[in-house]
Short mmCIF file of C-alpha atoms and ligand atoms in Angstrom, two decimals:
data_model
loop_
_atom_site.label_atom_id
_atom_site.label_comp_id
_atom_site.label_asym_id
_atom_site.label_seq_id
_atom_site.Cartn_x
_atom_site.Cartn_y
_atom_site.Cartn_z
CA MET A 17 0.00 0.00 0.00
CA PRO A 18 1.44 3.42 -0.85
CA LYS A 19 1.92 5.73 2.11
CA ARG A 20 -0.65 8.52 2.45
CA VAL A 21 0.08 12.21 2.89
CA ALA A 22 -2.49 14.94 3.55
CA ILE A 23 -1.80 18.56 2.69
CA ILE A 24 -4.03 21.18 4.31
CA GLY A 25 -4.23 24.26 2.08
CA ALA A 26 -3.93 24.57 -1.69
CA GLY A 27 -1.98 27.84 -1.70
CA PRO A 28 1.46 28.13 -3.34
CA ALA A 29 3.22 26.41 -0.41
CA GLY A 30 0.81 23.46 -0.31
CA LEU A 31 0.85 23.04 -4.08
CA MET A 32 4.65 23.06 -4.15
CA ALA A 33 4.71 20.41 -1.39
CA ALA A 34 2.26 18.33 -3.45
CA GLU A 35 4.50 18.70 -6.51
CA VAL A 36 7.53 17.31 -4.69
CA LEU A 37 5.60 14.39 -3.17
CA SER A 38 3.94 13.56 -6.50
CA GLN A 39 7.38 12.51 -7.76
CA TYR A 40 7.36 9.69 -5.21
CA ASP A 41 4.98 6.77 -4.86
CA TYR A 42 2.60 8.33 -2.32
CA GLU A 43 -1.12 8.94 -2.19
CA ILE A 44 -1.53 12.71 -1.82
CA ASP A 45 -4.78 14.33 -0.69
CA VAL A 46 -4.99 18.12 -0.69
CA PHE A 47 -7.80 19.55 1.45
CA GLU A 48 -8.79 23.11 0.64
CA GLN A 49 -11.60 24.91 2.44
CA LYS A 50 -12.34 27.27 -0.44
CA PRO A 51 -14.18 26.18 -3.62
CA SER A 52 -10.93 26.48 -5.61
CA ALA A 53 -7.15 26.58 -5.15
CA ALA A 54 -4.73 29.41 -4.38
CA ARG A 55 -7.09 32.37 -4.15
CA LYS A 56 -4.47 34.63 -2.56
CA PHE A 57 -1.97 33.68 -5.28
CA LEU A 58 -4.58 34.69 -7.88
CA MET A 59 -5.15 37.96 -6.02
CA ALA A 60 -1.38 38.56 -6.01
CA GLY A 61 -1.52 38.22 -9.80
CA LYS A 62 -4.18 40.90 -10.20
CA THR A 63 -1.64 43.72 -10.04
CA GLY A 64 1.18 41.72 -11.67
CA LEU A 65 2.49 38.50 -10.16
CA ASN A 66 5.91 39.39 -8.80
CA ILE A 67 7.10 35.85 -8.30
CA SER A 68 10.76 36.39 -7.39
CA HIS A 69 13.70 38.75 -7.70
CA ALA A 70 16.84 38.52 -9.84
CA GLU A 71 19.33 40.06 -7.39
CA PRO A 72 22.33 37.91 -6.30
CA VAL A 73 21.15 35.17 -3.96
CA ASP A 74 23.33 36.31 -1.05
CA THR A 75 21.67 39.73 -1.18
CA PHE A 76 18.31 38.07 -1.76
CA ILE A 77 18.37 36.01 1.43
CA GLN A 78 19.27 39.07 3.52
CA ARG A 79 15.78 40.42 2.73
CA TYR A 80 14.35 37.89 5.20
CA ASP A 81 14.35 38.48 8.93
CA ARG A 82 15.27 34.78 9.32
CA ALA A 83 17.95 34.66 6.62
CA GLU A 84 19.92 31.93 8.38
CA TRP A 85 16.81 29.71 8.56
CA LEU A 86 15.43 30.18 5.05
CA GLY A 87 18.75 30.82 3.29
CA PRO A 88 19.73 27.21 2.46
CA TRP A 89 16.30 26.48 0.93
CA ILE A 90 16.18 29.73 -1.01
CA LYS A 91 19.66 29.02 -2.37
CA GLN A 92 18.48 25.59 -3.52
CA TRP A 93 15.22 26.84 -5.09
CA ASP A 94 16.22 30.35 -6.09
CA ALA A 95 14.85 32.84 -8.63
CA GLN A 96 16.50 31.04 -11.57
CA TRP A 97 15.01 27.76 -10.39
CA ILE A 98 11.56 29.44 -10.26
CA GLN A 99 11.94 30.82 -13.80
CA ASN A 100 12.90 27.36 -15.07
CA TRP A 101 10.02 25.79 -13.17
CA MET A 102 7.57 28.25 -14.74
CA GLN A 103 9.02 27.52 -18.15
CA GLY A 104 8.37 23.82 -17.50
CA LEU A 105 4.72 24.80 -17.10
CA GLY A 106 4.77 26.73 -20.38
CA ILE A 107 4.96 30.16 -18.70
CA GLU A 108 7.71 32.52 -19.87
CA SER A 109 8.92 35.15 -17.45
CA TYR A 110 10.86 38.40 -17.60
CA ILE A 111 12.99 40.49 -15.28
CA GLY A 112 11.76 44.06 -14.82
CA SER A 113 14.13 47.06 -14.58
CA SER A 114 13.95 46.82 -10.76
CA GLY A 115 15.06 43.16 -10.87
CA ARG A 116 11.59 41.87 -10.05
CA ILE A 117 10.53 38.74 -11.92
CA PHE A 118 7.06 38.42 -13.46
CA PRO A 119 5.35 35.97 -15.79
CA ILE A 120 5.13 37.67 -19.21
CA GLU A 121 1.35 37.60 -19.01
CA MET A 122 1.62 39.19 -15.50
CA LYS A 123 -1.38 37.20 -14.21
CA ALA A 124 -1.26 34.15 -11.92
CA ALA A 125 -4.21 32.34 -13.52
CA PRO A 126 -2.46 30.75 -16.55
CA LEU A 127 0.38 29.52 -14.32
CA LEU A 128 -2.04 28.14 -11.74
CA ARG A 129 -4.14 26.38 -14.40
CA ALA A 130 -1.10 24.66 -15.91
CA TRP A 131 0.23 23.76 -12.46
CA LEU A 132 -3.02 22.20 -11.20
CA LYS A 133 -3.39 20.28 -14.46
CA ARG A 134 0.07 18.79 -14.06
CA LEU A 135 -0.47 17.97 -10.38
CA MET A 136 -3.73 16.17 -11.15
CA ALA A 137 -2.06 14.30 -14.02
CA ASP A 138 0.59 13.23 -11.49
CA GLY A 139 -2.12 11.75 -9.26
CA VAL A 140 -2.60 14.49 -6.63
CA ARG A 141 -6.21 14.43 -5.39
CA PHE A 142 -7.88 17.75 -4.57
CA TYR A 143 -10.79 18.05 -2.15
CA TYR A 144 -12.27 21.55 -2.35
CA ARG A 145 -14.76 22.93 0.17
CA HIS A 146 -13.11 20.53 2.64
CA ARG A 147 -12.12 22.29 5.82
CA CYS A 148 -9.78 20.69 8.33
CA VAL A 149 -11.28 21.46 11.74
CA ASP A 150 -9.02 19.46 14.02
CA LEU A 151 -5.66 17.75 14.11
CA SER A 152 -4.39 15.25 16.64
CA HIS A 153 -1.28 13.08 16.09
CA ASN A 154 -1.83 11.83 12.53
CA HIS A 155 -5.62 12.13 12.59
CA LEU A 156 -7.48 14.87 10.80
CA THR A 157 -11.08 15.91 11.24
CA ILE A 158 -12.50 17.24 8.00
CA GLU A 159 -15.80 18.99 7.33
CA ASN A 160 -17.50 19.61 4.04
CA GLN A 161 -21.00 20.81 3.21
CA THR A 162 -22.57 17.45 3.98
CA GLU A 163 -20.33 15.49 6.32
CA HIS A 164 -17.82 15.54 9.11
CA PHE A 165 -15.25 12.73 9.01
CA SER A 166 -11.88 11.63 10.39
CA ALA A 167 -8.94 10.46 8.34
CA THR A 168 -5.55 9.06 9.28
CA TYR A 169 -2.36 9.75 7.32
CA ASP A 170 1.29 8.73 7.45
CA ALA A 171 2.21 12.41 7.42
CA ILE A 172 0.39 15.74 7.30
CA ILE A 173 1.62 19.02 5.83
CA LEU A 174 0.05 22.20 7.11
CA ALA A 175 0.16 24.90 4.43
CA CYS A 176 -2.69 27.01 5.82
CA GLY A 177 -1.20 30.49 5.32
CA ALA A 178 -1.17 33.32 7.86
CA VAL A 179 -4.07 35.59 8.87
CA SER A 180 -4.41 38.44 6.36
CA TRP A 181 -7.06 38.59 3.62
CA SER A 182 -9.01 35.85 5.43
CA GLN A 183 -11.78 35.99 2.82
CA LEU A 184 -9.27 34.24 0.52
CA GLY A 185 -8.91 31.34 2.98
CA SER A 186 -6.01 32.14 5.31
CA ASP A 187 -8.10 32.59 8.46
CA GLY A 188 -5.58 31.32 11.02
CA ALA A 189 -8.13 28.85 12.44
CA TRP A 190 -5.30 26.28 12.61
CA GLN A 191 -3.63 28.07 15.55
CA PRO A 192 -5.42 26.12 18.35
CA TRP A 193 -3.99 22.86 16.93
CA LEU A 194 -0.60 23.96 18.21
CA SER A 195 0.32 25.19 21.67
CA LYS A 196 0.65 28.93 22.24
CA ASN A 197 4.39 28.72 22.82
CA GLU A 198 4.89 27.25 19.34
CA ILE A 199 3.46 30.35 17.65
CA GLU A 200 4.81 33.89 17.51
CA PRO A 201 1.72 36.15 17.46
CA PHE A 202 0.91 37.43 13.97
CA GLN A 203 1.49 41.08 13.08
CA ALA A 204 0.71 43.03 9.92
CA SER A 205 3.60 43.14 7.46
CA ASN A 206 3.74 44.94 4.13
CA ALA A 207 0.91 47.09 5.36
CA GLY A 208 0.09 50.79 5.23
CA VAL A 209 0.63 52.98 8.30
CA LEU A 210 -1.79 55.27 10.06
CA LYS A 211 -1.52 59.03 10.44
CA THR A 212 -4.37 61.31 11.43
CA TRP A 213 -4.50 64.26 9.04
CA SER A 214 -6.15 67.65 9.37
CA PRO A 215 -8.85 68.40 6.73
CA PHE A 216 -6.19 70.52 4.93
CA MET A 217 -4.50 67.34 3.68
CA GLN A 218 -7.56 65.97 1.85
CA ALA A 219 -6.37 67.40 -1.47
CA CYS A 220 -3.25 65.20 -1.21
CA PHE A 221 -5.01 61.85 -0.73
CA GLY A 222 -3.92 59.39 -3.41
CA GLN A 223 -0.95 61.63 -4.39
CA PRO A 224 2.71 60.54 -4.24
CA LEU A 225 5.57 62.08 -2.33
CA LYS A 226 8.06 61.55 -5.14
CA ARG A 227 11.62 60.26 -4.78
CA VAL A 228 12.02 60.70 -1.02
CA ASN A 229 14.34 58.93 1.38
CA ALA A 230 12.56 57.35 4.33
CA TRP A 231 13.82 55.73 7.49
CA VAL A 232 12.98 54.72 11.02
CA GLN A 233 16.56 54.16 12.11
CA SER A 234 18.87 56.36 10.08
CA GLU A 235 21.25 53.57 9.01
CA GLN A 236 18.48 51.81 7.08
CA GLN A 237 17.19 54.36 4.58
CA THR A 238 14.98 53.42 1.70
CA HIS A 239 14.28 55.46 -1.43
CA GLY A 240 11.20 55.83 -3.60
CA ASP A 241 7.67 57.21 -3.76
CA ILE A 242 5.22 57.20 -0.84
CA ILE A 243 1.49 57.63 -1.36
CA ILE A 244 -0.47 59.87 1.02
CA THR A 245 -3.84 58.27 1.77
CA HIS A 246 -6.85 59.21 3.86
CA TYR A 247 -5.54 56.92 6.62
CA GLY A 248 -1.81 57.72 6.43
CA PHE A 249 0.84 56.37 4.07
CA GLU A 250 1.15 53.40 1.73
CA SER A 251 3.79 52.06 -0.71
CA GLY A 252 6.67 49.62 -1.06
CA VAL A 253 8.93 52.14 0.71
CA ILE A 254 6.66 51.99 3.77
CA TYR A 255 6.51 48.17 3.59
CA LYS A 256 10.31 47.99 3.64
CA LEU A 257 10.33 49.95 6.90
CA GLY A 258 7.71 47.72 8.51
CA ARG A 259 10.21 45.64 10.46
CA ASP A 260 11.90 48.72 11.94
CA LEU A 261 8.51 50.24 12.80
CA ARG A 262 7.43 47.04 14.54
CA ALA A 263 10.71 47.06 16.49
CA GLN A 264 9.83 50.60 17.67
CA LEU A 265 6.42 49.34 18.79
CA ALA A 266 8.00 46.39 20.64
CA GLN A 267 10.23 48.84 22.52
CA LYS A 268 7.07 50.77 23.43
CA LYS A 269 8.44 53.82 21.60
CA ARG A 270 6.29 56.30 19.70
CA LEU A 271 6.08 55.26 16.04
CA GLN A 272 8.00 57.80 14.02
CA LEU A 273 8.76 58.02 10.32
CA HIS A 274 11.56 60.26 9.04
CA LEU A 275 11.65 61.67 5.52
CA ASP A 276 14.24 63.47 3.45
CA LEU A 277 12.00 65.27 0.98
CA LEU A 278 14.88 66.37 -1.29
CA PRO A 279 17.60 63.71 -1.06
CA ASP A 280 19.56 65.14 -4.03
CA VAL A 281 20.04 68.56 -2.41
CA SER A 282 22.42 69.11 0.50
CA ILE A 283 21.25 70.91 3.63
CA ASP A 284 23.62 73.84 2.90
CA GLN A 285 22.37 74.24 -0.68
CA LEU A 286 18.84 74.11 0.60
CA GLU A 287 19.43 76.73 3.27
CA LYS A 288 20.86 79.09 0.63
CA LYS A 289 17.89 78.51 -1.68
CA LEU A 290 15.44 79.12 1.14
CA GLN A 291 17.03 82.46 2.06
CA GLY A 292 16.00 83.77 -1.38
CA ASN A 293 14.25 87.03 -2.04
CA LYS A 294 12.18 88.16 0.95
CA LYS A 295 9.47 89.54 -1.36
CA GLN A 296 8.64 86.10 -2.67
CA SER A 297 5.77 84.12 -1.18
CA LEU A 298 6.84 81.11 0.89
CA THR A 299 5.14 78.79 -1.58
CA ASN A 300 7.19 80.24 -4.45
CA LEU A 301 10.38 80.03 -2.44
CA TRP A 302 9.74 76.40 -1.52
CA ARG A 303 8.81 75.56 -5.10
CA LYS A 304 12.05 77.10 -6.37
CA ALA A 305 13.94 75.05 -3.80
CA GLY A 306 12.57 71.93 -5.52
CA LEU A 307 9.45 71.07 -3.51
CA ASP A 308 6.20 70.19 -5.32
CA THR A 309 2.69 70.93 -4.03
CA ILE A 310 2.36 67.62 -2.17
CA LYS A 311 5.65 68.05 -0.32
CA ILE A 312 4.78 71.68 0.46
CA ASN A 313 1.40 70.64 1.86
CA LEU A 314 3.03 67.96 4.00
CA LEU A 315 5.49 70.50 5.39
CA ARG A 316 2.65 72.90 6.21
CA GLU A 317 0.83 70.04 7.94
CA ILE A 318 3.76 68.81 10.03
CA VAL A 319 6.05 71.79 10.70
CA GLU A 320 5.06 74.48 13.18
CA LYS A 321 4.09 77.71 11.41
CA SER A 322 6.54 79.75 13.50
CA LEU A 323 9.43 77.98 11.67
CA TRP A 324 8.25 78.45 8.08
CA SER A 325 10.24 81.65 7.47
CA ASP A 326 13.42 80.38 9.11
CA ALA A 327 15.66 79.10 6.26
CA LYS A 328 17.97 77.11 8.53
CA GLN A 329 15.14 75.41 10.42
CA MET A 330 13.20 74.67 7.24
CA ALA A 331 16.27 73.20 5.52
CA GLN A 332 16.62 70.86 8.49
CA GLN A 333 12.94 69.94 8.40
CA ILE A 334 13.02 69.21 4.67
CA LYS A 335 16.08 66.97 5.11
CA GLN A 336 14.68 65.22 8.20
CA LEU A 337 10.96 65.59 8.58
CA SER A 338 9.80 63.56 11.59
CA ILE A 339 6.23 62.34 11.33
CA PRO A 340 4.54 60.65 14.30
CA LEU A 341 2.43 57.67 13.23
CA ASP A 342 -0.59 56.10 14.92
CA GLY A 343 -0.02 52.43 14.01
CA PHE A 344 -0.49 49.97 11.15
CA ARG A 345 -3.49 49.25 8.95
CA PRO A 346 -5.46 46.24 10.24
CA ILE A 347 -3.71 42.90 9.77
CA GLU A 348 -6.67 41.74 7.69
CA GLU A 349 -5.58 44.15 4.93
CA ALA A 350 -1.86 43.42 5.11
CA ILE A 351 -0.18 41.82 2.09
CA SER A 352 1.58 39.42 4.45
CA CYS A 353 2.12 38.69 8.14
CA ALA A 354 5.10 38.51 10.43
CA GLY A 355 4.84 35.84 13.13
CA GLY A 356 3.61 32.26 12.92
CA VAL A 357 5.03 28.82 13.75
CA LYS A 358 8.37 29.47 15.44
CA GLN A 359 11.67 28.16 14.14
CA THR A 360 12.20 26.50 17.53
CA ALA A 361 8.88 24.62 17.17
CA VAL A 362 10.06 22.73 14.09
CA SER A 363 13.04 20.58 13.13
CA PRO A 364 15.38 21.52 10.24
CA GLN A 365 12.98 19.47 8.07
CA LEU A 366 10.04 21.67 9.18
CA GLN A 367 8.61 18.82 11.25
CA LEU A 368 6.80 19.89 14.41
CA GLN A 369 8.85 19.04 17.49
CA SER A 370 5.61 18.32 19.36
CA ASN A 371 4.09 16.03 16.70
CA PRO A 372 6.37 14.15 14.28
CA TYR A 373 3.52 13.47 11.87
CA VAL A 374 3.06 17.16 11.11
CA PHE A 375 5.16 19.47 8.90
CA CYS A 376 4.56 23.18 8.32
CA CYS A 377 5.38 25.47 5.39
CA GLY A 378 4.62 28.79 3.71
CA GLU A 379 3.45 31.99 5.29
CA MET A 380 2.21 30.23 8.44
CA LEU A 381 5.88 29.97 9.50
CA ASP A 382 7.50 32.77 11.49
CA TRP A 383 9.47 34.64 8.84
CA ASP A 384 8.98 38.04 7.29
CA ALA A 385 10.13 39.77 4.10
CA PRO A 386 9.20 42.84 2.07
CA THR A 387 7.27 42.62 -1.20
CA GLY A 388 9.41 42.08 -4.28
CA GLY A 389 8.81 38.38 -4.93
CA TYR A 390 10.42 37.33 -1.64
CA LEU A 391 7.13 36.12 -0.14
CA LEU A 392 6.24 33.65 -2.87
CA THR A 393 9.85 32.48 -3.23
CA ALA A 394 9.90 31.53 0.47
CA CYS A 395 6.47 29.86 0.23
CA PHE A 396 7.69 27.72 -2.67
CA ALA A 397 11.00 26.89 -0.98
CA THR A 398 9.49 25.95 2.39
CA GLY A 399 6.76 23.92 0.64
CA ARG A 400 9.49 21.92 -1.10
CA ALA A 401 11.53 21.61 2.12
CA ALA A 402 8.55 20.32 4.13
CA ALA A 403 7.76 17.76 1.42
CA GLU A 404 11.38 16.56 1.34
CA GLY A 405 11.13 16.28 5.14
CA VAL A 406 7.99 14.15 4.82
CA ASN A 407 9.73 11.92 2.31
CA ILE A 408 12.65 11.33 4.73
CA PHE A 409 10.15 10.65 7.55
CA ILE A 410 7.91 8.12 5.84
CA LYS A 411 9.91 6.45 3.09
C1 FAD B 523 -3.05 41.54 -2.49
C2 FAD B 523 -1.84 40.64 -2.35
C3 FAD B 523 -0.81 40.74 -3.28
C4 FAD B 523 0.31 39.93 -3.15
N1 FAD B 523 1.29 40.02 -4.09
C5 FAD B 523 2.40 39.26 -3.98
C6 FAD B 523 3.42 39.32 -4.96
O1 FAD B 523 3.29 39.99 -6.00
N2 FAD B 523 4.56 38.59 -4.76
C7 FAD B 523 4.73 37.80 -3.65
O2 FAD B 523 5.80 37.19 -3.51
N3 FAD B 523 3.73 37.68 -2.74
C8 FAD B 523 2.58 38.38 -2.88
N4 FAD B 523 1.59 38.26 -1.95
C9 FAD B 523 1.77 37.31 -0.83
C10 FAD B 523 1.52 35.85 -1.26
O3 FAD B 523 0.33 35.77 -2.02
C11 FAD B 523 1.42 34.97 -0.01
O4 FAD B 523 2.62 35.10 0.73
C12 FAD B 523 1.23 33.49 -0.37
O5 FAD B 523 0.00 33.31 -1.05
C13 FAD B 523 1.20 32.61 0.89
O6 FAD B 523 1.14 31.29 0.45
P1 FAD B 523 0.71 30.10 1.43
O7 FAD B 523 0.54 28.90 0.55
O8 FAD B 523 1.62 30.02 2.57
O9 FAD B 523 -0.71 30.54 2.01
P2 FAD B 523 -2.06 30.96 1.28
O10 FAD B 523 -1.81 31.44 -0.09
O11 FAD B 523 -2.74 31.87 2.22
O12 FAD B 523 -2.84 29.59 1.16
C14 FAD B 523 -3.32 28.91 2.29
C15 FAD B 523 -4.47 28.03 1.86
O13 FAD B 523 -4.84 27.19 2.94
C16 FAD B 523 -6.25 27.09 3.00
N5 FAD B 523 -6.63 26.73 4.36
C17 FAD B 523 -6.34 27.42 5.50
N6 FAD B 523 -6.84 26.78 6.56
C18 FAD B 523 -7.47 25.66 6.10
C19 FAD B 523 -8.18 24.60 6.72
N7 FAD B 523 -8.36 24.57 8.06
N8 FAD B 523 -8.71 23.62 5.95
C20 FAD B 523 -8.53 23.63 4.60
N9 FAD B 523 -7.88 24.62 3.95
C21 FAD B 523 -7.34 25.63 4.70
C22 FAD B 523 -6.72 28.46 2.58
O14 FAD B 523 -8.06 28.45 2.13
C23 FAD B 523 -5.72 28.84 1.49
O15 FAD B 523 -6.15 28.46 0.21
C24 FAD B 523 0.44 39.03 -2.07
C25 FAD B 523 -0.60 38.93 -1.13
C26 FAD B 523 -1.73 39.72 -1.28
C27 FAD B 523 -2.84 39.60 -0.25
#
């Protein structure tokens, strides 16, 4: 009798685990609570599926907060491996000017269709609208619309995702199956931040602060555009600072974002420009110094009016504008989550220390990375690693 493996969750991590196991002589059942597979992966493809990144792998792995944990797997199944894997499914990819890798068609749907077709041809069985409601040793309790049944497997892979965008399936309902000390509480990652604005700022909502430098701790500056929104700020630049902002929160410090609004101009040059002709309006003076309307409005919002005519003070503010923040957008809206099953709770094969029948992979593990293709790359790599672990365990 072939050994039986259950995979809970048909997201990218679970599907990649199924792909590895389908190369061996196992019976593989994938239980997915939604009516179809990989809904978050499809959502990721709506704005262009950024599946990986072409930077050198040693730089790549430093993007993760747990580089030493994920590094060996990412090195094994790196961006080039992902491009080749996509090609094997008939999907060509390209590297954008920023190094980000996308399928040429940008969408996730063609890739997912080809992938599921190949998995089914390789014998993987999919059970949609099947929700795992309990797990004990190697026994699962599964519910569908009509029944509630138990099933026993030689190994079980949990690929249930984290807790954001729960309408797509990752609802975190798996957490009670593990003990509290095995899970680092989830926090929003790659999420917008909150700032309460005065009504004056309404005209700026949806507008970008262009080409600014941003930082929480000065040694880790990031460069790019930041969008002002009705709730605060959003953009990849903000996402990159998420880890530093969470560290501030953990130290019970006031959340504070710092911006250099004109990174190409030195403070001395700026001070000279701001001295200008006294007859000019402040707005004209600031415009001539290189600030656009959005940056000018932000300065008016944040900097005390008594400083506006002081060239030295304003030059300092423009080069280091400190903006107090009120927190993060709700975790439900975050692109990904920090936290999850702790590294100490699993073996190097991603096998739970507390239950040898169970392996974990994907975003439900406690690692964090910015957007840029790093999230999916780690989901694929840990899905493969967990499946290799299962193979060692049951073969
Ligand atoms: C809007 C958006 C855009 C994104 N864009 C990108 C991007 O461009 N690049 C990138 O790298 N990443 C992106 N991501 C992140 C990426 O999609 C996720 O990191 C990835 O999908 C996580 O994969 P996973 O398999 O671990 O979990 P998920 O994709 O969340 O899949 C988990 C699956 O498990 C199922 N499940 C959970 N519990 C149960 C249960 N009890 N019983 C049965 N089934 C269960 C769920 O229904 C779900 O289908 C984006 C995310 C969002 C929300």
